């Protein structure tokens, strides 16, 4: 059986912390920031964790990075 390849698009978007949590960037930050409030833009900065229901699927796609 061939080796599982790491999903190259996902490895650019996900970071694994030292404790094994998966971090991702926030959505809704790509463009049209001027129509959002300052508070919205500030709260969308930084990273957030991947939801628990998505972890199993994502871990299988980036299993070589873990």
Coordinates of N, CA and C in Angstrom, one line a residue:
X1 N 0.8 -1.2 0.0 CA 0.0 0.0 0.0 C 0.9 1.2 0.0
X2 N 0.6 2.2 -0.8 CA 1.4 3.4 -0.9 C 1.3 4.3 0.4
X3 N 2.4 5.1 0.6 CA 2.4 6.0 1.7 C 1.3 7.1 1.6
X4 N 0.8 7.5 2.7 CA -0.2 8.6 2.7 C 0.6 9.9 2.5
X5 N 0.2 10.7 1.6 CA 0.9 12.0 1.4 C 0.3 13.1 2.2
X6 N 1.1 14.0 2.7 CA 0.6 15.2 3.4 C -0.1 16.1 2.4
X7 N -1.2 16.6 2.8 CA -2.0 17.6 2.0 C -1.2 18.9 2.0
X8 N -0.7 19.2 0.8 CA 0.2 20.4 0.7 C -0.5 21.7 0.9
X9 N -1.8 21.8 0.6 CA -2.6 23.0 0.8 C -2.8 23.2 2.3
X10 N -3.1 22.1 3.0 CA -3.4 22.2 4.4 C -2.2 22.5 5.3
X11 N -1.1 22.0 4.9 CA 0.1 22.2 5.7 C 0.6 23.6 5.8
X12 N 0.1 24.4 4.8 CA 0.4 25.8 4.8 C -0.5 26.6 5.7
X13 N -1.7 26.0 6.0 CA -2.7 26.7 6.8 C -2.8 26.3 8.2
X14 N -2.2 25.2 8.6 CA -2.4 24.6 9.9 C -1.0 24.6 10.6
X15 N -1.0 25.0 11.9 CA 0.2 24.9 12.7 C -0.1 24.0 13.9
X16 N 0.9 23.1 14.2 CA 0.7 22.2 15.3 C 1.5 22.8 16.5
X17 N 0.8 22.9 17.7 CA 1.5 23.5 18.8 C 2.3 22.4 19.5
X18 N 3.1 22.7 20.5 CA 3.9 21.7 21.2 C 3.0 20.7 22.0
X19 N 1.8 21.1 22.4 CA 0.9 20.2 23.1 C 0.1 19.4 22.1
X20 N 0.2 19.7 20.8 CA -0.6 18.9 19.8 C -1.8 19.5 19.3
X21 N -2.1 20.8 19.8 CA -3.3 21.4 19.3 C -3.1 21.9 17.9
X22 N -4.2 22.0 17.1 CA -4.1 22.5 15.7 C -4.6 23.9 15.7
X23 N -3.7 24.8 15.2 CA -4.1 26.2 15.1 C -4.3 26.6 13.6
X24 N -5.3 27.5 13.4 CA -5.6 27.9 12.1 C -5.9 29.4 12.1
X25 N -5.8 30.1 11.0 CA -6.2 31.5 10.9 C -7.7 31.7 10.9
X26 N -8.1 32.9 11.2 CA -9.5 33.2 11.2 C -10.1 33.4 9.8
X27 N -11.3 33.0 9.6 CA -12.0 33.3 8.3 C -12.4 34.8 8.3
X28 N -12.9 35.2 7.2 CA -13.5 36.6 7.0 C -12.4 37.7 7.1
X29 N -11.1 37.4 6.8 CA -10.1 38.4 6.9 C -9.4 38.7 5.6
X30 N -9.8 38.1 4.5 CA -9.1 38.2 3.3 C -9.3 39.6 2.6
X31 N -10.5 40.2 2.7 CA -10.7 41.5 2.0 C -12.0 42.0 2.6
X32 N -12.4 43.2 2.1 CA -13.6 43.9 2.5 C -13.5 44.3 4.0
X33 N -12.3 44.6 4.5 CA -12.2 44.9 6.0 C -12.8 46.2 6.3
X34 N -12.9 47.1 5.4 CA -13.5 48.4 5.7 C -15.0 48.4 6.0
X35 N -15.7 47.4 5.5 CA -17.1 47.3 5.9 C -17.3 46.6 7.2
X36 N -16.3 46.1 7.8 CA -16.4 45.5 9.2 C -16.0 46.6 10.2
X37 N -16.5 46.4 11.4 CA -16.2 47.3 12.4 C -14.7 47.1 12.9
X38 N -14.2 48.1 13.6 CA -12.8 48.0 14.1 C -12.8 46.8 15.1
X39 N -13.8 46.7 15.9 CA -13.9 45.6 16.9 C -13.8 44.2 16.2
X40 N -14.6 44.1 15.1 CA -14.6 42.8 14.3 C -13.2 42.5 13.8
X41 N -12.6 43.5 13.2 CA -11.2 43.3 12.6 C -10.2 42.9 13.7
X42 N -10.3 43.6 14.8 CA -9.4 43.3 15.9 C -9.6 41.9 16.4
X43 N -10.8 41.4 16.6 CA -11.1 40.1 17.1 C -10.8 39.0 16.1
X44 N -10.7 39.4 14.8 CA -10.4 38.4 13.8 C -8.9 38.2 13.6
X45 N -8.1 39.0 14.3 CA -6.6 38.9 14.2 C -6.2 37.6 14.9
X46 N -5.0 37.2 14.6 CA -4.5 36.0 15.4 C -5.0 34.7 14.9
X47 N -4.8 33.7 15.6 CA -5.2 32.3 15.3 C -6.2 31.8 16.3
X48 N -6.9 30.7 15.9 CA -7.8 30.0 16.7 C -7.6 28.5 16.5
X49 N -8.1 27.7 17.5 CA -7.9 26.3 17.4 C -8.9 25.7 16.4
X50 N -8.6 24.5 15.8 CA -9.4 23.8 15.0 C -10.5 23.1 15.8
X51 N -11.8 23.2 15.3 CA -12.9 22.6 16.1 C -12.7 21.1 16.3
X52 N -13.2 20.6 17.4 CA -13.0 19.2 17.7 C -13.6 18.2 16.7
X53 N -14.7 18.6 16.0 CA -15.3 17.8 15.0 C -14.5 17.7 13.7
X54 N -13.6 18.6 13.5 CA -12.7 18.6 12.3 C -11.3 18.0 12.5
X55 N -11.0 17.8 13.8 CA -9.6 17.3 14.1 C -9.2 16.0 13.5
X56 N -10.1 15.0 13.6 CA -9.8 13.7 13.1 C -9.4 13.7 11.6
X57 N -10.3 14.4 10.8 CA -10.1 14.5 9.4 C -8.8 15.2 9.0
X58 N -8.5 16.3 9.7 CA -7.4 17.2 9.4 C -6.1 16.4 9.8
X59 N -6.1 15.7 11.0 CA -4.9 15.0 11.4 C -4.6 13.9 10.4
X60 N -5.6 13.3 9.8 CA -5.2 12.2 8.8 C -4.6 12.9 7.5
X61 N -4.9 14.1 7.2 CA -4.4 14.8 6.1 C -2.9 15.3 6.3
X62 N -2.6 15.6 7.6 CA -1.3 16.1 7.9 C -0.6 15.2 8.9
X63 N -0.8 13.9 8.8 CA -0.3 12.9 9.7 C 1.2 12.9 9.8
X64 N 1.9 13.2 8.7 CA 3.4 13.2 8.7 C 3.9 14.4 9.5
X65 N 3.2 15.4 9.7 CA 3.7 16.6 10.4 C 3.5 16.5 11.9
X66 N 2.8 15.5 12.4 CA 2.5 15.4 13.8 C 3.6 14.6 14.5

